[in-house]
Amino acid sequence: MRIWSRPIQFKSIHTKIALAFSCLILCTTVILSYSAYRLSTVAVTDTSLAYTKQLIDQVDKNIQTYIGNMESIATLSLSNNDLKRYLALKNPADPEGLQLTNQISNYFQSIVASRNDIASILFAGSNGALVSERPASDFKPYSELITQDWYAKASRSSGKVLISPSHVQHLYKDEYKWVVSISKPMPNPLPGTASGVLLVDLNYNVINDLCNQIQLGQRGYVFILDQAGDLIFHPQQQLIYSGLKSEDMPTLMQAKEGTFPSPEKEQNKIYTVSTSSFGWKIVGVTYAGDLIGNKKDMQLASMMWGGIALIIALGISILLSITLTRPIKVLEAHMKQVEKGNFNIRVDVEGANEISKLSRTFNLMIGKIKELMSQTLEDQEVKRISELKALQAQIQPHFLYNTLDSIIWMAEMGKVDEVVTMTSALSKLLRSSISKGEELIPIAVELQHIENYLTIQSIRYRNKFTYAIEVDPDIQNRRILKIILQPLVENAIYHGIKHSPERGHIHITGRRLDGMIELKVLDNGVGMSEEQLKSLMLKTRQAESGKGFGLHNVNHRIQLYFGDHYGLQFESEREEGTSVTVRIPDMPPLPNENDREN
Amino acid sequence: MKIRVGSVAIAVIMILLITAGYVVLSQGLEGKERPMILIPKTIDPHVEFWRVLNQGVSAAAKEYKTEVKVIGTKSESDIEEQIKLLEMAITEKPKAIILAATDYNRLVPTAQKVIDAGITLITVDSGLEGGLSASLIATDNYAAGRKAVETMKNYVQGPATYAIVSFVKTSTTQMDRENGVRDHLTQDPSIQVLDTLYSNGSEDKAYEQTKKLLSEHADIRGIFGLNEVSTIGAARALKELDPEQRIKLIGFDSSTDEVAFLEAGILQATVVQKPFNMGYLAVRTALEAYEGKKVKVNIDTGSEVITKENMYTSENQKLLFPFVEK
């Protein structure tokens, strides 16, 4: 039961309005919250990317500062006069050389001691010179040192500074420090003197700390690539070497500056690149999801506010729909009462809106219906009475008595033919008046009836009048109210011809005119003066018994059935005669009219 | 009546919306609350292996936004204490427990309790009897042993006698390595393998044992040191008794001492593990298993053979000299 009753209940306007509002509000809220969320996401993303760029540039600057410092230290050290003299020696191991080694070593020591970012300074000359801030016993053999990259590459670099990737420095015995080294060959060595390379090691801790300090969202990190694409620093270097992770090297190597997403879409990485003056690339990696640090909070906030707005709006929509539909409900309740037959009500809905207009119209309509109903009742009553009266008028006892009297009289006189004619006419007249309850009959039937009537009257008023019936054959099957013509003919006989000294004539015509059917009863009797005509016409409109009542009834009945447009019309002139015109609508026969007649 | 039903329908929709919002919110909070617990064999800061493994764990924890709590014993041999720590970890109801079992058998009952409590269990470095854990992330030590033999073949050809210096008899790491070495050596019938020496984790004992062995067997051409301590002990003995470096030594693991012996040419090669990857993969796998994804029962983190020639390549120096922040 419940399952079926629900969809039906959704049909009520109230629910529909509420639902429509809800849908509308839901859509709007969802769209608004979503777009607000999107917009703020984009804004936050942009801001954090700009911030990332700043951070990366800062890292870049710091590293450049470190490298720059190291370069100037290298330049400074190389310009040391002791070093130049030391390099000029044929045999650095001779006493002078040892003395110089000591001096230079002290000089290097003072530099290293003053800066904790520098791990060591070492100079190796092609003449076998080897000096650092440490005692000579710590070194690995000279022959091994000069095969190492820093020396070999720098001595071929024609004066340029070399910056190595991060690596384990293995210059000293049993010491394996992570460093980034700068090696610089001795500039413009004097002719005849040996060449040499100075190595400055930067503590890798410096770069490590610098990069690790940077927080790029929850998961982001910084890494550094050198010119060749080797990793200087990467927090997950081991994973990259093992192939468990990868960075998009080709793209990174091409990029100089800027921000771009990783081509591997599923990683959601965003690279921010900054290239230092000596070719290192500082790369910041941020995760798109991380940029909006509190993405979840934002989602929750927009969901929560969206939800609150939704609940408020839904509440309002329910209230609104109730307010809107309440007058309709009132109206509906009243209509229910009307349905039950109670017309004595009024709907009181105040205001100027559609529903109050509707209720006013409803009130008007109810009033009208009430009026119409009472009128219909009245009309029905009048119709019934007038019909009854018509029937009574058809065969008045007086007429019957006179006719029978005439028949007796003629029988006594031995006028058998006339007795037969009259009796047969009377019998037909009686039969037509008792048979068939229909109000509307074909004109032909009405004409038969009137002919019977005229037959009887013409025998009774022997030689007093003649009659003729000329009705178009094509309107004979049209319908007419029964007992329309008889009162007219009766009037023509009793008021027109009876008082006329001459022999009278009654002429009945019928034709179609202007879409109506017009029947005329003409007599050449005494006629009427204008006053008489006027009072007759007045009488036909007023229900008064007595003289002219028949006419009134005929007119009244026609107008009741067909409207005020139709009815009787009189024309008369004294000593000339009277003509009564009956106008009725041209009504086609009922389809089974002919069957019934047969 | 109709109004009521409509309102009820809308009220129901609203309640559903609010509930959905609440569920999303509470889930978000729950994700942050429960950490993972890592129980390494030791939290001794002097043991580089575990520090590097920890770095891998931290890297993964950061990347996958999960909290990892590390609890552990001072010493690798404190099995009772590790069992207690594991019991304690269960009561904290973590997302997952990553365990480096100090004993192959004795931790099994407690590990079973972890699983019974519905907590994801991952073992790292050393597994458990019966393979209880969802996944074991470790070096394939048998394969590492095979690599050691293959490396040895570069230095020693033809029929030869070999010695193996190991650490503890019951350690699975040891057993796998030894089997790997032994199985691949004995494929060649001309090769003779002497009985394994057990140093029980003492460098001096390994040194003494190797010295004794060398004096007893003059025909030894190669020695396998199955861990750092054994390798150093053997290297010291070789330095003393074999100045011409005729006897070749292949070791395992890395330390400054081993590097020095590598550079000195006493140690020909060392097979190193990848603890960083181990830690990283342990966390990643634990998360996957926790989320109900299918994970491999065994994940080999691989090993590398490091020789004097390749020790300073950028890949290998990270393994040999892991950068550990001070």
Coordinates of N, CA, C and O in Angstrom, one line a residue, chain A residues 104-226:
Chain A
I104 N 102.2 27.0 3.8 CA 100.9 27.0 3.0 C 99.9 26.2 3.8 O 98.7 26.6 3.9
S105 N 100.3 25.1 4.4 CA 99.3 24.3 5.2 C 98.7 25.1 6.3 O 97.5 25.1 6.6
N106 N 99.5 25.9 7.0 CA 99.0 26.8 8.0 C 98.0 27.8 7.5 O 96.9 28.1 8.1
Y107 N 98.3 28.3 6.3 CA 97.5 29.3 5.6 C 96.1 28.6 5.3 O 95.0 29.2 5.6
F108 N 96.2 27.4 4.7 CA 94.9 26.7 4.4 C 94.1 26.4 5.7 O 92.9 26.5 5.7
Q109 N 94.9 26.0 6.7 CA 94.2 25.7 8.0 C 93.4 26.9 8.5 O 92.3 26.7 9.0
S110 N 94.0 28.1 8.4 CA 93.3 29.2 8.9 C 92.0 29.5 8.1 O 91.0 29.9 8.7
I111 N 92.1 29.2 6.8 CA 90.9 29.4 6.0 C 89.8 28.4 6.4 O 88.6 28.7 6.7
V112 N 90.2 27.1 6.5 CA 89.2 26.0 6.8 C 88.6 26.3 8.2 O 87.4 26.1 8.4
A113 N 89.5 26.7 9.1 CA 89.0 26.9 10.5 C 88.0 28.0 10.6 O 87.1 28.0 11.4
S114 N 88.1 29.0 9.7 CA 87.2 30.1 9.7 C 85.8 29.8 9.1 O 84.9 30.5 9.3
R115 N 85.7 28.7 8.4 CA 84.4 28.4 7.8 C 84.1 27.0 8.0 O 84.9 26.1 7.6
N116 N 82.9 26.8 8.5 CA 82.6 25.4 8.7 C 81.9 24.7 7.5 O 81.6 23.5 7.5
D117 N 81.7 25.5 6.5 CA 81.1 24.9 5.3 C 82.2 24.3 4.4 O 81.9 23.5 3.5
I118 N 83.5 24.5 4.7 CA 84.5 24.0 3.9 C 85.2 22.8 4.6 O 85.5 22.9 5.8
A119 N 85.2 21.7 3.9 CA 85.7 20.5 4.5 C 87.3 20.4 4.4 O 87.9 20.1 5.4
S120 N 87.8 20.8 3.3 CA 89.3 20.8 3.2 C 89.7 21.6 1.9 O 88.9 21.8 1.0
I121 N 91.0 21.9 1.9 CA 91.6 22.6 0.8 C 92.9 21.8 0.5 O 93.6 21.4 1.4
L122 N 93.0 21.5 -0.8 CA 94.2 20.7 -1.2 C 94.8 21.2 -2.5 O 94.0 21.6 -3.3
F123 N 96.1 21.3 -2.5 CA 96.7 21.7 -3.8 C 97.7 20.6 -4.2 O 98.4 20.0 -3.4
A124 N 97.5 20.3 -5.5 CA 98.5 19.3 -6.1 C 99.1 19.9 -7.3 O 98.4 20.4 -8.2
G125 N 100.4 19.8 -7.4 CA 101.1 20.4 -8.5 C 101.7 19.3 -9.4 O 101.9 18.1 -8.9
S126 N 101.9 19.6 -10.6 CA 102.4 18.6 -11.5 C 103.9 18.2 -11.2 O 104.4 17.2 -11.7
N127 N 104.5 19.0 -10.4 CA 105.9 18.7 -10.0 C 105.9 17.8 -8.7 O 107.0 17.6 -8.1
G128 N 104.8 17.3 -8.4 CA 104.7 16.4 -7.2 C 104.4 17.1 -5.9 O 104.3 16.5 -4.9
A129 N 104.1 18.4 -6.1 CA 103.8 19.2 -4.9 C 102.4 18.7 -4.4 O 101.5 18.5 -5.2
L130 N 102.3 18.6 -3.1 CA 101.0 18.2 -2.5 C 100.9 18.9 -1.1 O 101.7 18.6 -0.2
V131 N 99.9 19.7 -1.0 CA 99.7 20.4 0.3 C 98.3 20.6 0.6 O 97.4 20.8 -0.3
S132 N 98.0 20.4 1.9 CA 96.6 20.7 2.3 C 96.6 21.2 3.7 O 97.7 21.4 4.3
E133 N 95.5 21.4 4.3 CA 95.5 21.9 5.7 C 95.9 20.8 6.7 O 96.0 21.1 7.9
R134 N 96.0 19.6 6.2 CA 96.3 18.5 7.1 C 97.8 18.1 6.9 O 98.4 18.3 5.9
P135 N 98.3 17.3 7.9 CA 99.6 16.8 7.8 C 99.7 15.8 6.6 O 98.8 15.1 6.3
A136 N 100.9 15.8 6.0 CA 101.1 15.0 4.8 C 100.8 13.5 5.0 O 100.5 12.8 4.0
S137 N 101.0 13.1 6.2 CA 100.8 11.6 6.5 C 99.4 11.1 6.2 O 99.2 9.9 6.0
D138 N 98.4 12.0 6.2 CA 97.0 11.6 6.0 C 96.7 11.3 4.6 O 95.7 10.7 4.3
F139 N 97.5 11.8 3.7 CA 97.2 11.6 2.3 C 97.3 10.2 1.7 O 98.1 9.4 2.2
K140 N 96.5 10.0 0.7 CA 96.7 8.8 -0.1 C 97.9 9.1 -1.0 O 98.3 10.3 -1.1
P141 N 98.5 8.1 -1.6 CA 99.7 8.4 -2.4 C 99.4 9.4 -3.5 O 98.3 9.4 -4.1
Y142 N 100.4 10.2 -3.8 CA 100.3 11.3 -4.8 C 99.8 10.7 -6.2 O 99.0 11.2 -6.9
S143 N 100.4 9.6 -6.5 CA 100.1 8.9 -7.8 C 98.6 8.6 -7.9 O 98.0 8.7 -9.0
E144 N 98.0 8.2 -6.8 CA 96.6 7.9 -6.8 C 95.7 9.2 -6.9 O 94.7 9.2 -7.7
L145 N 96.2 10.2 -6.2 CA 95.4 11.4 -6.2 C 95.3 12.1 -7.5 O 94.2 12.6 -7.9
I146 N 96.4 12.1 -8.3 CA 96.4 12.8 -9.5 C 95.6 12.1 -10.6 O 95.3 12.6 -11.7
T147 N 95.2 10.8 -10.3 CA 94.4 10.1 -11.3 C 92.9 10.4 -11.1 O 92.0 10.1 -11.9
Q148 N 92.6 11.0 -9.9 CA 91.2 11.3 -9.6 C 90.7 12.4 -10.5 O 91.4 13.3 -11.0
D149 N 89.4 12.4 -10.7 CA 88.7 13.3 -11.6 C 89.0 14.7 -11.4 O 89.3 15.5 -12.3
W150 N 89.0 15.1 -10.1 CA 89.1 16.6 -9.9 C 90.4 17.1 -10.4 O 90.5 18.2 -10.9
Y151 N 91.5 16.3 -10.3 CA 92.8 16.7 -10.8 C 92.9 16.6 -12.3 O 93.2 17.5 -13.0
A152 N 92.5 15.4 -12.8 CA 92.7 15.1 -14.2 C 91.9 16.1 -15.0 O 92.4 16.7 -16.0
K153 N 90.6 16.3 -14.6 CA 89.7 17.1 -15.5 C 90.1 18.6 -15.4 O 90.1 19.3 -16.4
A154 N 90.5 19.0 -14.2 CA 90.8 20.5 -14.0 C 92.1 20.8 -14.7 O 92.2 21.9 -15.3
S155 N 93.1 19.9 -14.7 CA 94.3 20.3 -15.4 C 94.1 20.4 -16.9 O 94.9 21.0 -17.6
R156 N 93.0 19.7 -17.4 CA 92.8 19.9 -18.8 C 91.8 21.0 -19.1 O 91.5 21.2 -20.3
S157 N 91.3 21.6 -18.1 CA 90.1 22.6 -18.3 C 90.6 24.0 -18.7 O 89.7 24.8 -18.9
S158 N 91.8 24.2 -18.9 CA 92.4 25.5 -19.3 C 91.9 26.6 -18.5 O 91.3 27.6 -19.0
G159 N 92.1 26.5 -17.2 CA 91.9 27.7 -16.3 C 90.4 27.8 -15.8 O 90.2 28.6 -14.9
K160 N 89.5 26.9 -16.3 CA 88.2 27.1 -15.8 C 87.9 26.3 -14.5 O 88.6 25.4 -14.2
V161 N 87.0 26.8 -13.8 CA 86.7 26.2 -12.5 C 85.8 25.0 -12.7 O 84.8 25.1 -13.5
L162 N 86.1 23.9 -12.1 CA 85.2 22.7 -12.2 C 84.4 22.5 -10.9 O 85.0 22.6 -9.8
I163 N 83.2 22.2 -11.1 CA 82.4 21.9 -9.9 C 82.0 20.4 -10.0 O 81.3 20.1 -11.0
S164 N 82.2 19.7 -9.1 CA 82.0 18.2 -9.1 C 80.5 17.9 -8.6 O 80.0 18.8 -7.9
P165 N 80.0 16.8 -9.0 CA 78.8 16.4 -8.3 C 79.1 16.0 -6.9 O 80.2 15.9 -6.5
S166 N 78.0 15.8 -6.1 CA 78.3 15.4 -4.8 C 78.9 14.0 -4.8 O 78.6 13.1 -5.6
H167 N 79.9 13.8 -4.0 CA 80.6 12.5 -4.0 C 81.3 12.3 -2.7 O 81.4 13.2 -1.8
V168 N 81.8 11.1 -2.5 CA 82.6 10.8 -1.3 C 84.0 11.2 -1.6 O 84.6 10.7 -2.6
Q169 N 84.6 12.0 -0.8 CA 85.9 12.4 -1.0 C 86.9 11.4 -0.4 O 86.8 11.0 0.7
H170 N 87.8 10.9 -1.3 CA 88.7 9.9 -0.8 C 90.1 10.3 -1.0 O 90.9 9.5 -1.6
L171 N 90.4 11.5 -0.5 CA 91.8 12.0 -0.6 C 92.6 11.5 0.6 O 93.8 11.3 0.5
Y172 N 91.9 11.3 1.7 CA 92.6 11.0 2.9 C 92.4 9.6 3.3 O 91.3 9.0 3.0
K173 N 93.3 9.1 4.1 CA 93.2 7.7 4.5 C 92.1 7.6 5.5 O 92.0 8.4 6.4
D174 N 91.3 6.6 5.4 CA 90.2 6.3 6.3 C 89.2 7.4 6.5 O 88.6 7.6 7.6
E175 N 89.1 8.3 5.6 CA 88.1 9.3 5.7 C 87.3 9.4 4.4 O 87.8 9.5 3.3
Y176 N 86.0 9.3 4.6 CA 85.1 9.3 3.5 C 84.0 10.3 3.7 O 83.0 9.9 4.2
K177 N 84.3 11.5 3.4 CA 83.3 12.5 3.6 C 82.5 12.8 2.4 O 83.1 12.8 1.3
W178 N 81.2 13.1 2.5 CA 80.4 13.6 1.4 C 80.7 15.0 1.2 O 80.5 15.9 2.1
V179 N 81.1 15.4 0.0 CA 81.5 16.8 -0.4 C 81.0 17.1 -1.8 O 80.7 16.2 -2.6
V180 N 81.0 18.4 -2.0 CA 80.9 18.9 -3.4 C 82.3 19.6 -3.6 O 82.6 20.5 -2.8
S181 N 83.0 19.3 -4.6 CA 84.3 19.9 -4.7 C 84.4 20.9 -5.9 O 83.7 20.7 -6.9
I182 N 85.2 21.9 -5.6 CA 85.6 22.8 -6.7 C 87.0 22.7 -7.0 O 87.9 22.7 -6.1
S183 N 87.4 22.5 -8.2 CA 88.8 22.4 -8.5 C 89.2 23.5 -9.5 O 88.4 23.7 -10.5
K184 N 90.3 24.1 -9.2 CA 90.6 25.2 -10.1 C 92.1 25.1 -10.4 O 93.0 25.0 -9.5
P185 N 92.5 25.1 -11.7 CA 93.9 25.0 -12.0 C 94.6 26.4 -11.7 O 93.9 27.4 -11.7
M186 N 95.9 26.3 -11.5 CA 96.7 27.5 -11.2 C 96.6 28.4 -12.5 O 96.9 27.9 -13.6
P187 N 96.1 29.6 -12.4 CA 96.1 30.4 -13.6 C 97.5 31.0 -14.0 O 98.3 31.2 -13.1
N188 N 97.6 31.1 -15.3 CA 98.8 31.6 -15.9 C 100.1 31.2 -15.2 O 100.8 32.0 -14.6
P189 N 100.4 29.9 -15.1 CA 101.6 29.5 -14.5 C 102.8 30.1 -15.2 O 102.8 30.3 -16.4
L190 N 103.8 30.5 -14.4 CA 105.0 31.2 -15.1 C 105.7 30.1 -16.0 O 105.6 28.9 -15.7
P191 N 106.2 30.6 -17.1 CA 106.9 29.6 -17.9 C 108.0 28.9 -17.2 O 108.7 29.5 -16.4
G192 N 108.1 27.7 -17.4 CA 109.1 26.9 -16.7 C 108.7 26.3 -15.4 O 109.3 25.3 -14.9
T193 N 107.6 26.9 -14.8 CA 107.2 26.3 -13.5 C 106.1 25.3 -13.8 O 105.5 25.2 -14.9
A194 N 105.8 24.5 -12.8 CA 104.8 23.4 -13.0 C 103.4 24.0 -12.9 O 103.2 25.0 -12.3
S195 N 102.5 23.2 -13.4 CA 101.1 23.6 -13.2 C 100.5 22.9 -12.0 O 101.2 22.0 -11.4
G196 N 99.3 23.3 -11.6 CA 98.8 22.7 -10.4 C 97.3 22.9 -10.3 O 96.7 23.7 -11.0
V197 N 96.6 22.1 -9.5 CA 95.2 22.3 -9.3 C 94.9 22.4 -7.8 O 95.4 21.7 -7.0
L198 N 94.0 23.4 -7.5 CA 93.6 23.6 -6.1 C 92.2 23.0 -6.0 O 91.3 23.2 -6.8
L199 N 92.0 22.3 -4.9 CA 90.7 21.6 -4.7 C 90.1 22.2 -3.4 O 90.7 22.2 -2.3
V200 N 88.8 22.7 -3.5 CA 88.1 23.1 -2.3 C 86.9 22.2 -2.1 O 86.1 22.1 -3.0
D201 N 86.8 21.6 -1.0 CA 85.6 20.7 -0.7 C 84.6 21.5 0.1 O 84.9 22.0 1.2
L202 N 83.4 21.4 -0.4 CA 82.3 22.0 0.3 C 81.6 20.9 1.1 O 81.2 19.9 0.5
N203 N 81.4 21.1 2.4 CA 80.7 20.1 3.1 C 79.3 19.8 2.5 O 78.5 20.7 2.3
Y204 N 79.0 18.6 2.3 CA 77.8 18.2 1.6 C 76.6 18.5 2.6 O 75.5 18.8 2.1
N205 N 76.9 18.5 3.9 CA 75.9 18.8 4.9 C 75.2 20.1 4.6 O 74.0 20.3 4.8
V206 N 76.0 21.1 4.1 CA 75.5 22.4 3.8 C 74.3 22.3 2.8 O 73.2 22.8 3.0
I207 N 74.6 21.6 1.7 CA 73.6 21.5 0.7 C 72.4 20.6 1.2 O 71.2 20.9 1.0
N208 N 72.8 19.5 1.9 CA 71.8 18.6 2.4 C 70.8 19.4 3.3 O 69.6 19.2 3.2
D209 N 71.4 20.1 4.2 CA 70.5 20.9 5.2 C 69.7 21.9 4.4 O 68.5 22.0 4.7
L210 N 70.3 22.6 3.5 CA 69.6 23.6 2.7 C 68.4 23.0 2.0 O 67.3 23.6 2.1
C211 N 68.6 21.9 1.4 CA 67.5 21.3 0.7 C 66.5 20.6 1.6 O 65.3 20.7 1.3
N212 N 67.0 20.0 2.7 CA 66.0 19.4 3.6 C 65.2 20.3 4.4 O 64.1 20.0 4.8
Q213 N 65.7 21.5 4.5 CA 64.9 22.5 5.3 C 63.7 23.0 4.6 O 62.7 23.4 5.2
I214 N 63.8 22.9 3.3 CA 62.7 23.4 2.4 C 61.5 22.5 2.6 O 61.6 21.3 2.3
Q215 N 60.4 23.0 3.0 CA 59.2 22.3 3.0 C 58.3 22.7 1.9 O 57.8 23.8 1.8
L216 N 58.0 21.7 1.0 CA 57.1 22.0 -0.1 C 55.9 21.2 0.0 O 55.9 20.0 -0.4
G217 N 54.9 21.7 0.7 CA 53.7 20.9 1.0 C 54.1 19.8 1.9 O 55.2 19.8 2.6
Q218 N 53.2 18.8 1.9 CA 53.5 17.7 2.9 C 54.5 16.7 2.3 O 55.3 16.1 3.0
R219 N 54.5 16.6 1.0 CA 55.3 15.5 0.4 C 56.4 16.0 -0.5 O 57.3 15.3 -1.0
G220 N 56.3 17.4 -0.8 CA 57.3 17.9 -1.8 C 58.7 17.9 -1.3 O 59.0 17.7 -0.1
Y221 N 59.6 18.0 -2.2 CA 61.0 18.0 -1.9 C 61.8 18.8 -3.0 O 61.3 19.2 -4.0
V222 N 63.1 19.0 -2.7 CA 64.0 19.7 -3.6 C 65.1 18.8 -4.0 O 65.6 18.0 -3.2
F223 N 65.4 18.8 -5.2 CA 66.7 18.1 -5.6 C 67.5 18.9 -6.6 O 67.0 19.9 -7.2
I224 N 68.7 18.5 -6.7 CA 69.7 19.3 -7.5 C 70.3 18.5 -8.5 O 70.8 17.3 -8.2
L225 N 70.4 19.0 -9.7 CA 71.1 18.3 -10.8 C 72.3 19.1 -11.3 O 72.2 20.3 -11.3
D226 N 73.3 18.4 -11.7 CA 74.4 19.2 -12.3 C 74.2 19.3 -13.8 O 73.2 18.8 -14.4

